[in-house]
XYZ file of C-alpha atoms in Angstrom:
498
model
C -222.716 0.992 4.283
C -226.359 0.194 3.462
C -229.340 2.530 2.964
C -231.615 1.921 5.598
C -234.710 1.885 3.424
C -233.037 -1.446 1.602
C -233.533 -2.871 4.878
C -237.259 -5.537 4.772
C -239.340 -4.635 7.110
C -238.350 -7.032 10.252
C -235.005 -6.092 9.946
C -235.758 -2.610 9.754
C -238.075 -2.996 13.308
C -234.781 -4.444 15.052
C -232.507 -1.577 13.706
C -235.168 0.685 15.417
C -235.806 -0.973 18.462
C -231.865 -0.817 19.078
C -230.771 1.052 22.284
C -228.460 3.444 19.767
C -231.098 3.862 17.372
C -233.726 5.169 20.233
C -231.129 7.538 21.617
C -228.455 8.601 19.025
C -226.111 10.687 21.523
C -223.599 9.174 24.052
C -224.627 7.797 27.134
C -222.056 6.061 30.188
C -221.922 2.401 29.071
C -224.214 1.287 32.176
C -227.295 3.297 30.851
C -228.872 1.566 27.649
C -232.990 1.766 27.098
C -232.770 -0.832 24.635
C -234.226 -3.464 27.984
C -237.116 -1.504 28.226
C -237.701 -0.998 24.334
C -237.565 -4.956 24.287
C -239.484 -5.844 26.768
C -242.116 -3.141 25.721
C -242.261 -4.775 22.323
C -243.146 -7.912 23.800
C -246.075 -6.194 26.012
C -247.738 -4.652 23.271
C -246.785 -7.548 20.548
C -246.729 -5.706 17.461
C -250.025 -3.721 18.483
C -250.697 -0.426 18.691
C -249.942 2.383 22.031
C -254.380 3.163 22.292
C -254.781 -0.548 22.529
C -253.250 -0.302 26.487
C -254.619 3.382 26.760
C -257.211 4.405 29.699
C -256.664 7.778 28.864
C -255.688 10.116 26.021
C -251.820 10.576 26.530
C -252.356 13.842 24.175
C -253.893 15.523 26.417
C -251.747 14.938 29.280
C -248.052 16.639 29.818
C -244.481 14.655 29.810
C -245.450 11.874 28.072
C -242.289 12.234 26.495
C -239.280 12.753 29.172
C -237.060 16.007 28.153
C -233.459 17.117 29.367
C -231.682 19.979 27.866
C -228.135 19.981 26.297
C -226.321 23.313 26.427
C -224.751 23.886 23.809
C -222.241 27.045 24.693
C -222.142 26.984 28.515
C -224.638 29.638 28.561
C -227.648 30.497 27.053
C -227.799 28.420 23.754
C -229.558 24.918 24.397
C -230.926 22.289 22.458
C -233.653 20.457 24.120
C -233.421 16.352 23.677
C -236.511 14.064 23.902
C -236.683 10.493 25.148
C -240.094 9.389 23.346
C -242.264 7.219 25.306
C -240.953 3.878 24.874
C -244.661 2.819 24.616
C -245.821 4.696 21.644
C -242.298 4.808 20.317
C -242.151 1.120 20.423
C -245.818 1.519 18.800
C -244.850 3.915 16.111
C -241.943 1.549 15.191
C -244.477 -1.405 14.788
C -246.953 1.026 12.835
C -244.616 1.914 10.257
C -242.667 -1.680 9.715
C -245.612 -3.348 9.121
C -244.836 -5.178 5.744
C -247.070 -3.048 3.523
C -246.375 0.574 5.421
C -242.426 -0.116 5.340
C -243.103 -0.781 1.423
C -245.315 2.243 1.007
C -242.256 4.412 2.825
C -239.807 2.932 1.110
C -241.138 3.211 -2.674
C -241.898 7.211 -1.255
C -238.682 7.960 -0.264
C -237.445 6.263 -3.967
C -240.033 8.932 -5.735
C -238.511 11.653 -3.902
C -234.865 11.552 -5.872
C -234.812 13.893 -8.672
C -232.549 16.488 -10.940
C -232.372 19.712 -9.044
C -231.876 18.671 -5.404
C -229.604 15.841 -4.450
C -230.281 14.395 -0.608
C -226.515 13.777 1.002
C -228.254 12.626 4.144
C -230.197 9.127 3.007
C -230.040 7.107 6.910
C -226.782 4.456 6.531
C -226.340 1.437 8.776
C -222.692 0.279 9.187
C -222.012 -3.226 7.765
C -219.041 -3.842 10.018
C -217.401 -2.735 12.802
C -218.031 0.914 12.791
C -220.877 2.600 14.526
C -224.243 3.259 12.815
C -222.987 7.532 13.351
C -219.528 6.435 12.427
C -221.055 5.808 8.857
C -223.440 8.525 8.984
C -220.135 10.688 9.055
C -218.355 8.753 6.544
C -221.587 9.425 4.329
C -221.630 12.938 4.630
C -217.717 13.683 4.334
C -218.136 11.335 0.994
C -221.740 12.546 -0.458
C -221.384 16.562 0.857
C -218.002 17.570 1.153
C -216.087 15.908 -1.606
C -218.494 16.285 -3.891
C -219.020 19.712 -2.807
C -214.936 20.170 -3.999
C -215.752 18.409 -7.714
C -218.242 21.519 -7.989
C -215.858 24.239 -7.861
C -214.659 23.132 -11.480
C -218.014 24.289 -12.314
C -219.395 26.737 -10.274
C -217.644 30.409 -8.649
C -220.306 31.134 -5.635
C -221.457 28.483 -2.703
C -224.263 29.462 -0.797
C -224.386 27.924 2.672
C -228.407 27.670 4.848
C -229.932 25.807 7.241
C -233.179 25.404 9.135
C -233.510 26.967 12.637
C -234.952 24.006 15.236
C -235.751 21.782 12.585
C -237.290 19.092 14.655
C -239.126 21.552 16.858
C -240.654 23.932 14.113
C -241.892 20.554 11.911
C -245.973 20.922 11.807
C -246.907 17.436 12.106
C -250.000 17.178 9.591
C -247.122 18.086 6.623
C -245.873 13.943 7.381
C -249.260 12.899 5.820
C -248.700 15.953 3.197
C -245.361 14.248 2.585
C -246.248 10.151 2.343
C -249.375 10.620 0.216
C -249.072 13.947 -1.448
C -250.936 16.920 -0.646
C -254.279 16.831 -2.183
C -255.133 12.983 -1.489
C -253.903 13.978 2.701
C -256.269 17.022 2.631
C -258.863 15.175 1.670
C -258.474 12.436 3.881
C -257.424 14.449 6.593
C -260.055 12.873 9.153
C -258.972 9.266 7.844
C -257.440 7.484 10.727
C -256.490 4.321 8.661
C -253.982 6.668 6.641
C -250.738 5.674 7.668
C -249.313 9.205 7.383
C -252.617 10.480 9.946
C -251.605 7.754 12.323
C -247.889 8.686 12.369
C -249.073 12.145 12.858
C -251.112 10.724 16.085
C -247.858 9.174 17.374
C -246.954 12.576 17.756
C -248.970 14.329 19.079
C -249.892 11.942 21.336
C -246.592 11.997 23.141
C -246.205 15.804 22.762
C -249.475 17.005 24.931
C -251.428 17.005 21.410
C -248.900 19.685 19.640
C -248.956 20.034 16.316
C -245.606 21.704 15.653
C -242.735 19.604 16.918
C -241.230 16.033 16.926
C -239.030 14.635 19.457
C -235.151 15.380 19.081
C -233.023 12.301 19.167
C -233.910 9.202 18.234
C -232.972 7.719 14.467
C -236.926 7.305 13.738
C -237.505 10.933 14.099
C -234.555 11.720 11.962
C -236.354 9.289 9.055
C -239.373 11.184 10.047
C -237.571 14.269 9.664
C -235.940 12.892 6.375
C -239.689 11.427 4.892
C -240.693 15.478 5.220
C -237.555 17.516 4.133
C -237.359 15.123 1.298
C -241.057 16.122 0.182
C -239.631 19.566 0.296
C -236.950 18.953 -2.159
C -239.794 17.703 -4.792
C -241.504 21.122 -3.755
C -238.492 23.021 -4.691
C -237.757 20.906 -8.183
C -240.918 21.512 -9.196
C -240.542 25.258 -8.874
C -237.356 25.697 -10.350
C -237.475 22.880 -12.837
C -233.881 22.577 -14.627
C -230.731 22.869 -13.193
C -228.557 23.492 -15.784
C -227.067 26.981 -14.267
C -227.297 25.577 -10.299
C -226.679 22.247 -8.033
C -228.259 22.169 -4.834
C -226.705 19.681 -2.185
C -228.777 19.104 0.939
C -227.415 17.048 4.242
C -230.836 16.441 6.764
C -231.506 20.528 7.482
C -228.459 21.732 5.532
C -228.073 23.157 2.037
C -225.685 24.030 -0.076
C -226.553 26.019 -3.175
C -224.207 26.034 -6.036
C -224.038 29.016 -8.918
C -222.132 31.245 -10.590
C -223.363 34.375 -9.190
C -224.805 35.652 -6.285
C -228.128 37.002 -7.964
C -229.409 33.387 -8.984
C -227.997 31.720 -5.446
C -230.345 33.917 -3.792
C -233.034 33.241 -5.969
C -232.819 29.588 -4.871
C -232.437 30.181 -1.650
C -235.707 32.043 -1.950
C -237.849 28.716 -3.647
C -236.021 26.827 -0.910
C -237.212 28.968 1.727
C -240.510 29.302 0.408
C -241.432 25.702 0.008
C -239.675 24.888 3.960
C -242.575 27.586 5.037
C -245.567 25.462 4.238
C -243.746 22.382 6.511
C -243.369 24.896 9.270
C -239.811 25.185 8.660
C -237.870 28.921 8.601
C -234.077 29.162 7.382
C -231.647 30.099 10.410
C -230.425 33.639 8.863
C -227.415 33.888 11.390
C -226.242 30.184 9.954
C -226.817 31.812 5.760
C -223.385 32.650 3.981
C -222.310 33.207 0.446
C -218.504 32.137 -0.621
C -216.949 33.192 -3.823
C -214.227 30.076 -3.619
C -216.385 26.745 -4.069
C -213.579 25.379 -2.425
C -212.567 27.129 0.701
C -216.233 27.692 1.399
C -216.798 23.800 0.859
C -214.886 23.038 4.124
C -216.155 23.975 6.925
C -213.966 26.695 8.940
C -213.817 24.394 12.064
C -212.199 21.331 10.108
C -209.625 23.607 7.876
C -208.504 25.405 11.386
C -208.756 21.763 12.671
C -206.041 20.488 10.053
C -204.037 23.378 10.623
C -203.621 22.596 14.399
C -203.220 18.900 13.758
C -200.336 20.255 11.110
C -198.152 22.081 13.917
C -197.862 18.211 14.964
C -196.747 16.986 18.526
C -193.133 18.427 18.356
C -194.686 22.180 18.670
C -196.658 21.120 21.843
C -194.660 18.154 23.536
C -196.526 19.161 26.945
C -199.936 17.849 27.766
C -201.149 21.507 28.707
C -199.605 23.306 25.636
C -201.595 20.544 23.712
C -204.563 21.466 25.966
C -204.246 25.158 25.836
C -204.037 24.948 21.924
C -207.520 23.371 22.254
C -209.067 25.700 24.300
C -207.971 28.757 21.912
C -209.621 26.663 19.284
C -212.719 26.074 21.148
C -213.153 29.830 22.345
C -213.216 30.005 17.737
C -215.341 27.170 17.482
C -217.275 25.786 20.091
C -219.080 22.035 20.172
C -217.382 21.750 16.876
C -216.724 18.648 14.957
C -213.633 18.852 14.685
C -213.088 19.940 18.052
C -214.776 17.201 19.612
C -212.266 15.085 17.599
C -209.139 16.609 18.859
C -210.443 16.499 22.065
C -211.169 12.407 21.498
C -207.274 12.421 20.062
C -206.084 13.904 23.331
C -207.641 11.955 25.494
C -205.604 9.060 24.139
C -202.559 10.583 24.852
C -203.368 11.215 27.909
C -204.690 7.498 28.569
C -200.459 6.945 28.060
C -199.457 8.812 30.962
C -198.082 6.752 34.283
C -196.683 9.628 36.082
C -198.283 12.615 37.894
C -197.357 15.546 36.253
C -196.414 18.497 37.934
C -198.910 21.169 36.151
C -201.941 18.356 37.239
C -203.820 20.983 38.651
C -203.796 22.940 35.723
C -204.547 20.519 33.285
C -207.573 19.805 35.045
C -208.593 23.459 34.801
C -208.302 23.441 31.139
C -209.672 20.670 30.740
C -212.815 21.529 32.634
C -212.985 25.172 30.936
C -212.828 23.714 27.728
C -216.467 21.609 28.883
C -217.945 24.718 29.918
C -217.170 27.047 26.481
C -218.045 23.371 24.397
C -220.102 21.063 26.424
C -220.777 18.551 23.684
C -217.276 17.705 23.995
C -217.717 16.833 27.684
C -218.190 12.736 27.487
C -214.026 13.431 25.989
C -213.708 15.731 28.705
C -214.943 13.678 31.000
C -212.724 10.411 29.613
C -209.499 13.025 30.134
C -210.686 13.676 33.712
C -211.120 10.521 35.422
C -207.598 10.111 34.089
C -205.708 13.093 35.242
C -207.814 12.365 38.583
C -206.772 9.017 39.054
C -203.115 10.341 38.878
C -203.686 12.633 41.808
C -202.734 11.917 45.187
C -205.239 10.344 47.666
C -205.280 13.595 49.820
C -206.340 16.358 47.219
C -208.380 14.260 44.765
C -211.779 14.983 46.641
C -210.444 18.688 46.615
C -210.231 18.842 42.804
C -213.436 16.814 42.166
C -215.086 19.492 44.276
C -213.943 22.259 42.449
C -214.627 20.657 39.038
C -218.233 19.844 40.129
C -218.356 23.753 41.543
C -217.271 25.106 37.725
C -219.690 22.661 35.888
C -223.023 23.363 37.684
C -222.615 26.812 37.033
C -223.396 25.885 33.465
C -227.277 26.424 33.195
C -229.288 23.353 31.878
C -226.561 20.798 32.145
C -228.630 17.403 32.527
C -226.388 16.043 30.261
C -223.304 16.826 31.699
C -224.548 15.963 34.982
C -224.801 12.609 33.569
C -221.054 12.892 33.067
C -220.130 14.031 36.026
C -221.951 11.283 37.321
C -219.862 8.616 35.231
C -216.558 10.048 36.671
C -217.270 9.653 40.430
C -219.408 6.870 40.484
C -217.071 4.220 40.278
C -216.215 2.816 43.672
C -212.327 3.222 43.223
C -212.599 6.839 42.397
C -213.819 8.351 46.450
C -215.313 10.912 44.577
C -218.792 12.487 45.692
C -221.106 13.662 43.322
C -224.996 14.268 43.906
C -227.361 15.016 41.046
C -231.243 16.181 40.914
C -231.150 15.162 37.248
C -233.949 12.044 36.880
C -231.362 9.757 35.268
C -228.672 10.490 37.328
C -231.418 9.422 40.253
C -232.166 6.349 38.617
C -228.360 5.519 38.413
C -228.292 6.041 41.807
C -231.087 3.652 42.697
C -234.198 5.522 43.176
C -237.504 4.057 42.378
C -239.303 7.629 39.761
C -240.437 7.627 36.379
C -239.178 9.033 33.240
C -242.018 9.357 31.412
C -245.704 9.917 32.414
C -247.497 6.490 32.448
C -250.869 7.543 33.838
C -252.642 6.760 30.386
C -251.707 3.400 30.419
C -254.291 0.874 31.563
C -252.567 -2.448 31.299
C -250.298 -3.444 34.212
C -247.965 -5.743 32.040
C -247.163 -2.510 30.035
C -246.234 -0.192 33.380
C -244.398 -3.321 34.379
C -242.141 -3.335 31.392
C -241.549 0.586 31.808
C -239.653 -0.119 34.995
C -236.931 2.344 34.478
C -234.115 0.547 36.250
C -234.315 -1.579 33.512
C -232.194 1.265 31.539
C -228.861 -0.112 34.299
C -227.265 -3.011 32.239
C -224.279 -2.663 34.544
C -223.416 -1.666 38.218
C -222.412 1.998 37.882
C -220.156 1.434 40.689
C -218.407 -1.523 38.928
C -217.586 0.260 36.042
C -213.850 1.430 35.349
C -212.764 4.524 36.886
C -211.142 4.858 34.091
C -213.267 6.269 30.747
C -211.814 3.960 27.806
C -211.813 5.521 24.387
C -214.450 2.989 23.100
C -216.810 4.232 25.611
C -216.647 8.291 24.354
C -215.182 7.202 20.485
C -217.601 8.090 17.730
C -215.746 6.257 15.355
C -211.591 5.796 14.865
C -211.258 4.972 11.220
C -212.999 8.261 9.687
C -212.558 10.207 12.569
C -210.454 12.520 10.013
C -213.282 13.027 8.023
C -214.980 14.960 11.070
């Protein structure tokens, strides 16, 4: 793995201007933006967004394009931005410009210190793993094993973390954070201050907000990273030594170390003081005290997780035992980690199977309940599927497909999963029907609308190079009926880490 700020400053520009880097989450292995985030670099040349402007995007709504994930199947969702690729692209060129990248870099260096230690520094992979894959790795090595070493020291673990993050961030703390808070305040109007102009970038794909950046992309989580690690020099200045306490944070997450409940809570006071002036409040729901460093160092999902792996494949040698054991475990934790990885492990066993079974039906139903309680874990559930599908005979597979699309749309805000869906039934061997109102599904299916609002943009080559079926790299209906494991797979060698 390599730290992401050790990158120079071209090589960080290409890392961002990758289609994965742009949008972190999984996507069908058609859709990639990284065509349009290329040939937008080209248009604008390493320039800036208001060189192209006719307008004030700020002041003008859905600059950025958003879609909602559901997170539960009901009424918890976490909404997802797509940044213009224009000022995205622009942003990117802003802040790898050689002296900027240098001045972010030699920040993020002044920001280590005694009394909070970042787990959460960005990682690239240096071989065949995904860029996430070693973002996990990181965090099982940085947080959760070194979370275990503490118990030798410390009786109490407090866990916190901050409610919408990404959406609560006020956007003036990023100058706050790059220059320090007296030299930003007073050149607050300054528009040649790189942290003012990354502010700008902001706002001016967010209809001018002030509060808020744009959910996933890897630029917003250095963004994210830049301010939260400005917060940890905050909190180290208030506390000073930490000879009684270790504080491990991951991104939003923090784990406070002590040997009594009276001075945890103190910290997590400072902490939540200090995450105040950013905009930032701690999620109270998501705050816990443990008494055994090491049971509460592991999160509940991942020891149940081992526990059902334990029972091994001898307890459950049917494919719907297996899949009823992983619904139980969903209903206890839902759009866990380690749920989405037993899901992944299942849908390799079921990649194995040649013959219809006779409980098909059934295994479908699971299956598709297990989507609706967790949807994060649909892209598996999806992958699982298109295989149990493809098993079924010719005369009730439209029958099924029907009654799987019927149980998913009920699920409110499902963009993403529509996307899903979508992958399953577009393939031209599958016969399956499937008809979305969701603006990327629309493009898949060849219809000439825009993601994003373009009506600020004055240049014609830069509209041009928006084109959003650009974002195809592959005929849907070419694509394998069949999802592969590689095309759902966060990672395979540290999947047990999850």
């Amino acid at each position: 793995m390599k730290l992401l700020t050790e990158l120079k400053p071209s090589e960080a520009k290409a890392y961002f201007l990758k289609g994965s880097s742009y949008f972190n989450h999984d996507f069908p292995l058609y859709i990639s933006f990284e065509p349009i985030l290329q040939d937008v670099a080209k248009v604008l040349d390493g320039k800036q967004y208001f060189e192209f402007k006719g307008s004030n995007p700020a002041l003008l709504p859905d600059v950025n394009y958003n879609f909602i994930a559901n997170k539960d199947g009901r009424f918890a969702w976490r909404p997802i931005e797509l940044m213009h690729p224009a000022i995205y692209v622009s942003l990117v060129n802003l802040m790898c410009g050689d002296d900027n990248w240098e001045e972010l870099t030699k920040r993020f260096a002044e920001f280590a210190n005694d009394c909070v230690t970042c787990c959460s520094p960005l990682v690239i992979s240096e071989d065949e793993q995904s860029d996430k894959a070693a973002q996990v790795r990181n965090w099982w090595q940085a947080v959760e094993q070194q979370s275990l070493k503490y118990s030798l020291e410390f009786s109490h673990v407090l866990h916190t973390d901050v409610s919408d993050c990404y959406a609560s961030l006020y956007t003036h703390s990023i100058a706050w954070a790059l220059h320090g808070l007296d030299i930003a305040k007073a050149k607050k109007g300054d528009k040649a201050l790189l942290g003012n102009c990354i502010d700008s970038h902001m706002q001016a794909s967010r209809y001018g907000q002030t509060n808020g950046i744009s959910q996933g992309s890897v630029l917003m989580d250095f963004i994210a990273e830049l301010v939260l690690g400005y917060v940890d020099t905050l909190v180290a200045a208030d506390i000073g030594d930490k000879k009684d306490f270790r504080i491990l944070r991951y991104r939003d997450d923090y784990r406070i170390f002590a040997n009594s409940d009276v001075r945890a809570e103190e910290i997590l006071k400072v902490i939540s003081d200090k995450l105040r002036m950013v905009g930032m409040h701690l999620g109270v729901a998501k705050t816990n005290l443990s008494t055994n460093v090491v049971e509460g160092s592991i999160k509940s999902d991942k020891l149940a997780g081992i526990d059902l792996q334990s029972l091994g494949s001898s307890n459950t040698k049917t494919i719907q035992k297996q899949l009823l054991r992983l619904h139980s475990f969903g209903r206890r934790f839902p759009n866990s980690g380690a749920l989405r990885r037993l899901v992944g492990e299942l849908h390799g066993k079921v990649l194995k199977l040649k013959v219809v079974p006779d409980d098909l039906e059934v295994q479908i139903a699971i299956a598709t309940d297990i989507a609706v309680v967790s949807p994060s874990t649909f892209p598996a559930v999806a992958g699982l599927l298109s295989q149990l599908l493809s098993l079924a005979p010719s005369e009730s597979k439209g029958e099924l497909w029907a009654r799987i699309v019927l149980k998913m749309n009920k699920v409110p805000y499902n963009g993403y999963l529509q996307i899903w869906l979508q992958r399953v039934a577009k393939p031209k061997l599958g016969g399956l029907e499937f008809n979305s109102n969701d603006p990327i599904c629309r493009v898949v299916d060849g219809e000439d609308i825009s993601l994003w609002n373009n009506e600020w943009i004055s240049s014609a080559d830069l509209k041009a190079s928006l084109l959003v079926s650009k974002i195809l790299v592959k005929e849907a209906t070419e694509t394998s009926p069949i999802v592969a494991l590689d095309e759902v797979e966060l990672f395979t060698q540290y999947a047990w880490a999850y």
